[in-house]
Coordinates of C-alpha atoms and ligand atoms in Angstrom, one line a residue:
M5 CA 89.0 113.7 82.8
F6 CA 91.0 112.8 79.8
D7 CA 89.2 110.6 77.1
Y8 CA 90.1 107.2 78.4
K9 CA 89.3 105.3 75.2
S10 CA 91.8 107.4 73.3
V11 CA 94.6 106.1 75.5
G12 CA 93.6 102.5 75.1
L13 CA 91.8 102.2 78.5
E14 CA 88.5 100.5 79.1
A15 CA 85.8 101.1 81.7
S16 CA 87.1 98.1 83.6
D17 CA 90.6 99.7 83.8
L18 CA 89.1 102.8 85.4
K19 CA 87.3 100.7 88.0
T20 CA 90.6 99.0 88.9
M21 CA 92.4 102.3 89.1
Y22 CA 89.7 103.7 91.5
K23 CA 89.9 100.6 93.6
W24 CA 93.6 101.1 94.2
M25 CA 93.1 104.8 94.8
D26 CA 90.5 104.0 97.4
L27 CA 92.7 101.3 99.1
G28 CA 95.6 103.7 99.4
R29 CA 93.3 106.3 100.9
K30 CA 91.7 103.9 103.4
I31 CA 95.1 102.6 104.7
D32 CA 96.2 106.3 105.1
E33 CA 93.0 107.3 106.9
R34 CA 93.4 104.4 109.3
M35 CA 97.0 105.5 110.1
W36 CA 95.8 108.9 111.1
L37 CA 93.3 107.3 113.5
L38 CA 96.0 105.1 115.0
N39 CA 98.3 108.0 115.4
R40 CA 95.7 110.2 117.1
A41 CA 94.9 107.2 119.4
G42 CA 98.6 107.1 120.4
K43 CA 99.3 103.7 118.7
I44 CA 101.7 104.7 115.9
P45 CA 104.2 107.5 116.1
F46 CA 104.1 109.1 112.7
V47 CA 102.1 109.5 109.5
I48 CA 102.9 111.2 106.3
S49 CA 100.0 111.2 103.9
C50 CA 99.2 110.3 100.3
Q51 CA 95.8 111.9 100.5
G52 CA 95.2 114.1 97.5
Q53 CA 98.0 112.4 95.4
E54 CA 96.4 109.0 94.8
A55 CA 95.3 109.9 91.2
T56 CA 98.9 110.8 90.3
Q57 CA 100.2 107.7 92.0
I58 CA 97.8 105.1 90.6
G59 CA 97.8 106.8 87.1
M60 CA 101.6 106.3 86.9
A61 CA 101.7 102.9 88.5
Y62 CA 99.1 101.6 86.0
A63 CA 101.5 102.4 83.2
M64 CA 104.3 100.4 84.6
A65 CA 105.3 96.8 84.0
E66 CA 106.9 93.8 85.6
G67 CA 110.6 94.3 85.9
D68 CA 110.4 98.1 86.1
I69 CA 112.3 99.7 89.0
S70 CA 110.8 102.4 91.2
S71 CA 112.3 104.7 93.8
P72 CA 109.3 106.3 95.4
Y73 CA 109.2 109.0 98.1
Y74 CA 107.4 109.0 101.4
R75 CA 104.0 110.1 100.1
D76 CA 103.7 107.2 97.7
L77 CA 101.5 104.9 99.8
A78 CA 98.9 104.4 97.1
F79 CA 101.7 103.8 94.5
V80 CA 103.6 101.2 96.5
T81 CA 100.4 99.5 97.5
Y82 CA 99.6 99.0 93.8
M83 CA 103.2 97.9 93.2
G84 CA 102.9 95.1 95.7
M85 CA 103.4 96.4 99.3
T86 CA 100.5 94.8 101.2
P87 CA 98.4 96.7 103.8
L88 CA 100.2 94.4 106.3
D89 CA 103.6 95.5 105.1
S90 CA 102.6 99.1 105.6
M91 CA 101.0 98.6 109.0
L92 CA 104.0 96.6 110.3
A93 CA 106.2 99.6 109.3
A94 CA 103.7 102.1 110.9
F95 CA 103.8 100.2 114.2
G96 CA 107.6 99.8 114.0
K97 CA 107.5 96.0 114.3
R98 CA 110.2 93.4 113.8
D99 CA 108.8 92.1 110.6
D100 CA 108.6 95.5 108.9
I101 CA 110.1 94.7 105.5
N102 CA 111.6 98.2 105.1
S103 CA 113.8 98.3 108.1
G104 CA 112.8 95.8 110.7
G105 CA 111.0 98.5 112.6
K106 CA 114.0 100.9 112.9
Q107 CA 113.5 103.5 110.3
M108 CA 110.6 106.0 110.3
P109 CA 107.5 104.7 108.5
S110 CA 107.0 105.5 104.7
H111 CA 110.6 104.6 103.8
F112 CA 109.2 102.1 101.4
S113 CA 111.0 99.1 99.8
K114 CA 110.2 95.7 98.4
R115 CA 113.0 94.0 96.6
E116 CA 110.9 91.4 94.7
K117 CA 108.6 94.2 93.4
G118 CA 111.5 96.4 92.2
I119 CA 111.0 99.0 94.9
L120 CA 114.4 100.4 96.0
S121 CA 114.9 101.3 99.7
Q122 CA 114.8 104.9 100.7
S123 CA 117.1 107.3 102.4
S124 CA 115.7 110.2 104.5
P125 CA 117.5 113.1 102.8
V126 CA 115.0 114.1 100.2
G127 CA 116.1 113.8 96.6
T128 CA 118.6 111.0 97.0
Q129 CA 116.1 108.6 95.6
I130 CA 116.6 110.2 92.2
L131 CA 120.3 109.2 92.1
H132 CA 119.5 105.6 93.0
A133 CA 116.9 105.3 90.3
V134 CA 119.2 106.9 87.7
G135 CA 121.8 104.3 88.6
A136 CA 119.2 101.6 88.2
A137 CA 118.3 103.0 84.7
L138 CA 121.9 102.9 83.7
A139 CA 122.1 99.2 84.7
L140 CA 118.9 98.5 82.8
K141 CA 120.3 100.1 79.7
M142 CA 123.7 98.3 80.0
D143 CA 121.9 95.0 80.4
N144 CA 119.6 95.7 77.5
K145 CA 116.5 95.1 79.6
P146 CA 113.0 96.1 78.3
N147 CA 112.3 98.1 81.5
I148 CA 112.5 101.6 82.9
A149 CA 113.5 103.0 86.3
M150 CA 111.5 105.8 87.8
A151 CA 111.7 108.1 90.8
T152 CA 109.2 110.4 92.4
V153 CA 110.0 113.6 94.3
G154 CA 108.2 116.5 95.9
E155 CA 108.5 119.8 94.1
G156 CA 110.3 121.3 97.1
S157 CA 112.9 118.5 97.0
S158 CA 113.3 119.0 93.3
N159 CA 115.4 122.1 94.2
Q160 CA 118.1 119.9 95.8
G161 CA 121.4 119.4 94.0
D162 CA 120.7 115.6 93.7
F163 CA 117.8 116.4 91.3
H164 CA 120.1 118.3 88.9
E165 CA 122.9 115.7 89.1
G166 CA 120.5 112.8 88.5
L167 CA 118.6 114.4 85.7
N168 CA 121.7 115.7 84.0
F169 CA 123.3 112.3 84.0
A170 CA 120.1 110.7 82.7
G171 CA 119.9 113.3 79.9
V172 CA 123.6 112.8 78.9
H173 CA 123.2 109.0 78.7
D174 CA 119.7 108.9 77.3
L175 CA 118.7 106.6 80.1
P176 CA 115.3 104.7 80.3
F177 CA 114.4 106.9 83.3
I178 CA 111.3 108.8 84.3
C179 CA 111.2 111.4 87.1
V180 CA 107.8 112.4 88.4
I181 CA 107.5 115.5 90.5
E182 CA 104.4 115.3 92.6
N183 CA 103.8 119.0 92.9
N184 CA 101.5 119.5 95.9
K185 CA 102.4 123.2 96.1
Y186 CA 104.0 123.0 99.6
A187 CA 107.3 121.9 101.1
I188 CA 106.1 121.6 104.7
S189 CA 105.1 125.3 105.3
V190 CA 106.9 126.8 102.2
P191 CA 104.5 127.6 99.3
N192 CA 105.5 127.2 95.7
E193 CA 106.2 130.9 95.1
L194 CA 109.0 130.7 97.7
Q195 CA 110.4 127.4 96.4
Y196 CA 111.2 128.2 92.7
G197 CA 111.0 131.0 90.2
A198 CA 110.0 129.0 87.1
E199 CA 106.4 128.9 85.9
K200 CA 106.6 125.1 85.4
L201 CA 109.1 122.7 86.8
S202 CA 108.6 120.5 83.7
D203 CA 110.3 123.2 81.7
R204 CA 113.5 122.2 83.3
A205 CA 113.5 119.2 81.1
I206 CA 114.8 121.2 78.2
G207 CA 118.0 122.0 80.2
Y208 CA 118.6 118.3 80.6
G209 CA 117.9 117.4 77.0
M210 CA 114.9 115.3 77.8
H211 CA 111.1 115.3 77.3
G212 CA 109.0 117.4 79.8
E213 CA 105.3 117.0 80.5
H214 CA 103.1 119.1 82.7
V215 CA 100.1 117.0 83.8
D216 CA 96.9 117.5 85.8
G217 CA 97.8 115.0 88.6
N218 CA 94.2 115.0 89.8
D219 CA 93.3 113.1 86.6
P220 CA 94.6 109.5 86.8
I221 CA 93.9 109.0 83.1
A222 CA 96.0 112.0 82.0
M223 CA 98.7 110.7 84.4
Y224 CA 98.5 107.2 82.9
K225 CA 98.9 108.7 79.4
A226 CA 101.9 110.8 80.3
M227 CA 103.6 107.9 82.0
K228 CA 102.8 105.3 79.3
E229 CA 104.2 107.6 76.6
A230 CA 107.3 108.3 78.7
R231 CA 107.8 104.6 79.1
T232 CA 107.4 103.9 75.4
R233 CA 109.9 106.6 74.5
A234 CA 112.4 105.2 77.1
L235 CA 112.1 101.7 75.7
N236 CA 112.5 103.1 72.1
G237 CA 115.9 104.5 73.1
E238 CA 114.5 108.1 73.1
G239 CA 115.7 108.7 76.7
A240 CA 114.3 110.1 79.9
T241 CA 111.2 112.2 80.7
L242 CA 110.5 114.7 83.4
I243 CA 106.8 114.7 84.4
E244 CA 105.4 117.4 86.7
A245 CA 102.0 116.3 88.1
M246 CA 100.0 119.0 89.8
C247 CA 98.2 117.6 92.8
T248 CA 97.1 118.5 96.3
R249 CA 98.4 117.8 99.8
M250 CA 95.1 117.4 101.6
T251 CA 96.5 116.9 105.0
A252 CA 99.1 118.8 107.0
H253 CA 102.7 117.9 106.1
S254 CA 102.7 115.1 108.6
S255 CA 101.0 114.0 111.8
D256 CA 103.5 116.3 113.6
D257 CA 102.6 119.4 111.7
D258 CA 100.0 122.0 112.2
D259 CA 99.2 123.6 108.8
K260 CA 97.9 126.9 110.1
Y261 CA 100.3 128.5 107.7
R262 CA 97.6 127.9 105.1
T263 CA 94.8 130.4 105.1
Q264 CA 91.4 129.3 106.2
D265 CA 90.0 129.7 102.7
E266 CA 92.8 127.4 101.4
R267 CA 92.0 124.8 104.0
D268 CA 88.3 125.0 103.3
A269 CA 89.0 124.4 99.6
L270 CA 90.9 121.2 100.2
K271 CA 87.9 118.9 100.2
S272 CA 86.8 120.2 96.8
L273 CA 90.3 119.3 95.4
D274 CA 90.1 115.7 96.5
C275 CA 91.2 113.6 93.5
N276 CA 89.4 110.4 94.8
L277 CA 86.1 112.3 95.1
K278 CA 86.5 113.8 91.6
F279 CA 87.3 110.4 90.0
K280 CA 84.5 108.7 91.9
T281 CA 82.0 111.4 90.8
F282 CA 83.2 111.0 87.2
L283 CA 82.8 107.2 87.3
L284 CA 79.3 107.5 88.8
E285 CA 78.2 110.1 86.2
E286 CA 79.5 108.0 83.3
G287 CA 77.6 105.0 84.7
I288 CA 80.9 103.0 85.0
I289 CA 80.2 102.3 88.7
D290 CA 77.2 102.6 90.9
E291 CA 76.5 102.9 94.6
Q292 CA 76.3 99.2 95.1
W293 CA 79.8 98.6 93.6
L294 CA 81.2 101.4 95.8
E295 CA 79.7 99.9 98.9
A296 CA 81.2 96.5 98.1
I297 CA 84.7 97.8 97.5
E298 CA 84.6 100.0 100.6
S299 CA 83.6 97.1 102.8
E300 CA 86.3 94.9 101.2
H301 CA 88.9 97.6 101.9
K302 CA 87.7 98.1 105.4
E303 CA 88.1 94.4 106.1
L304 CA 91.6 94.4 104.6
V305 CA 92.7 97.4 106.6
N306 CA 91.1 96.0 109.8
K307 CA 92.9 92.7 109.4
A308 CA 96.3 94.3 108.6
T309 CA 95.9 96.6 111.6
K310 CA 95.0 93.8 114.0
E311 CA 97.9 91.6 112.8
A312 CA 100.5 94.4 113.0
E313 CA 99.3 95.5 116.4
K314 CA 99.8 91.9 117.7
A315 CA 103.1 91.4 116.0
P316 CA 106.4 91.5 118.0
Y317 CA 108.7 94.5 118.3
P318 CA 112.3 94.0 117.3
S319 CA 114.5 92.6 120.1
P320 CA 117.2 94.8 121.7
E321 CA 119.9 92.6 120.2
E322 CA 118.7 93.8 116.8
T323 CA 119.5 97.4 117.5
Y324 CA 122.7 97.6 115.5
T325 CA 121.9 95.1 112.8
H326 CA 122.1 96.8 109.3
V327 CA 123.1 100.0 111.0
Y328 CA 126.9 99.7 111.1
E329 CA 129.1 97.5 109.1
E330 CA 128.8 94.0 110.7
G331 CA 131.5 93.6 113.4
S332 CA 132.6 97.2 113.3
L333 CA 131.4 97.8 116.9
N334 CA 133.4 94.9 118.2
N335 CA 136.5 96.4 116.4
A336 CA 136.0 99.9 117.9
Ligands
LIG421 C1 118.0 117.0 102.4 C2 116.8 117.2 103.3 N1 116.4 118.4 103.7 C3 115.4 118.6 104.5 C4 114.6 117.5 104.9 C5 113.4 117.7 105.8 N2 112.2 117.6 105.0 C6 111.5 116.4 104.9 S1 110.2 116.5 103.9 C7 110.5 118.1 103.5 C8 109.6 118.9 102.6 C9 109.7 118.3 101.2 O1 108.7 119.0 100.4 P1 108.3 118.5 99.0 O2 109.5 118.0 98.3 O3 107.5 119.5 98.3 O4 107.5 117.1 99.3 P2 106.0 117.0 100.0 O5 106.3 116.7 101.4 O6 105.3 118.3 99.8 O7 105.3 115.9 99.3 C10 111.7 118.5 104.2 C11 112.2 119.9 104.1 C12 115.1 116.2 104.5 N3 114.4 115.1 104.8 N4 116.1 116.1 103.7
LIG422 MG1 105.4 119.5 98.1

């Protein structure tokens, strides 16, 4: 792990970071159980990407705008989406804050926490965040806008258009590529020819960083520095965080396209386990502390699950709300 004191963090910060990593993991694990029990239709996991997500979230501040992608459960939980918010979306219930139970789960949004709503075509979130960064700059706000994206999606045209625009206008924008080395079944070597995606930054006239995304401290450092540059008027940053997709692409995917050796190695790449081991070895946490937070999180997840399961589904009359322009069906 990166030397935490050298980046201005204290032992208490590391405990807080681990707590959020663990909460993200516990909500995610519960969702898989619910899916396999036939209670929720779909899961797309943050497992193996929590260190990247909490590292970057920890460097953000009130008023910043984020445009996350579907794997960012730990990130959005830190930013203010509650376990109940996530469970209501997973169950497709009426009070799902993202879409009233109409969109697939993991299309995160929470207006009062600065989380923009998501579209399903991958990469579009970058354009939304770049637009928000332009607005922040025009309004002279002391904030940044950021987007996350998978490495596969970073090959979409939207990525180029968004980053080029941010580079031209020196926007307070940060793009984080969560490079988990697969786009569904397609491995990195069939996705791009470059050695590092962060090298693309030079083509956009912005700063590029290649980070070990399994280390939340390194991730925090990269994000904090990017934020400082952005607020100093030094423009945008592209961060490539190397992480691991510990599960199949989604609950509907069978990841037999990975070799058995690769699948066996996944556990040893678990960023939560690595960070926990580090904190134990450093004497920053002990088993008793771990037991306490694990039971706290279990209770939180149980409560959210029960409440979401009991909650009402949307009514049939709501089917077209926010889908078509209001009144357009009547005019057809
Ligand atoms: C424009 C578009 N093309 C294809 C899809 C289908 N799709 C959803 S996720 C995904 C893989 C994305 O991989 P990556 O960007 O590496 O993210 P990861 O799932 O690995 O985190 C694809 C192809 C989509 N949603 N939008
Ligand atoms: Mg990927």
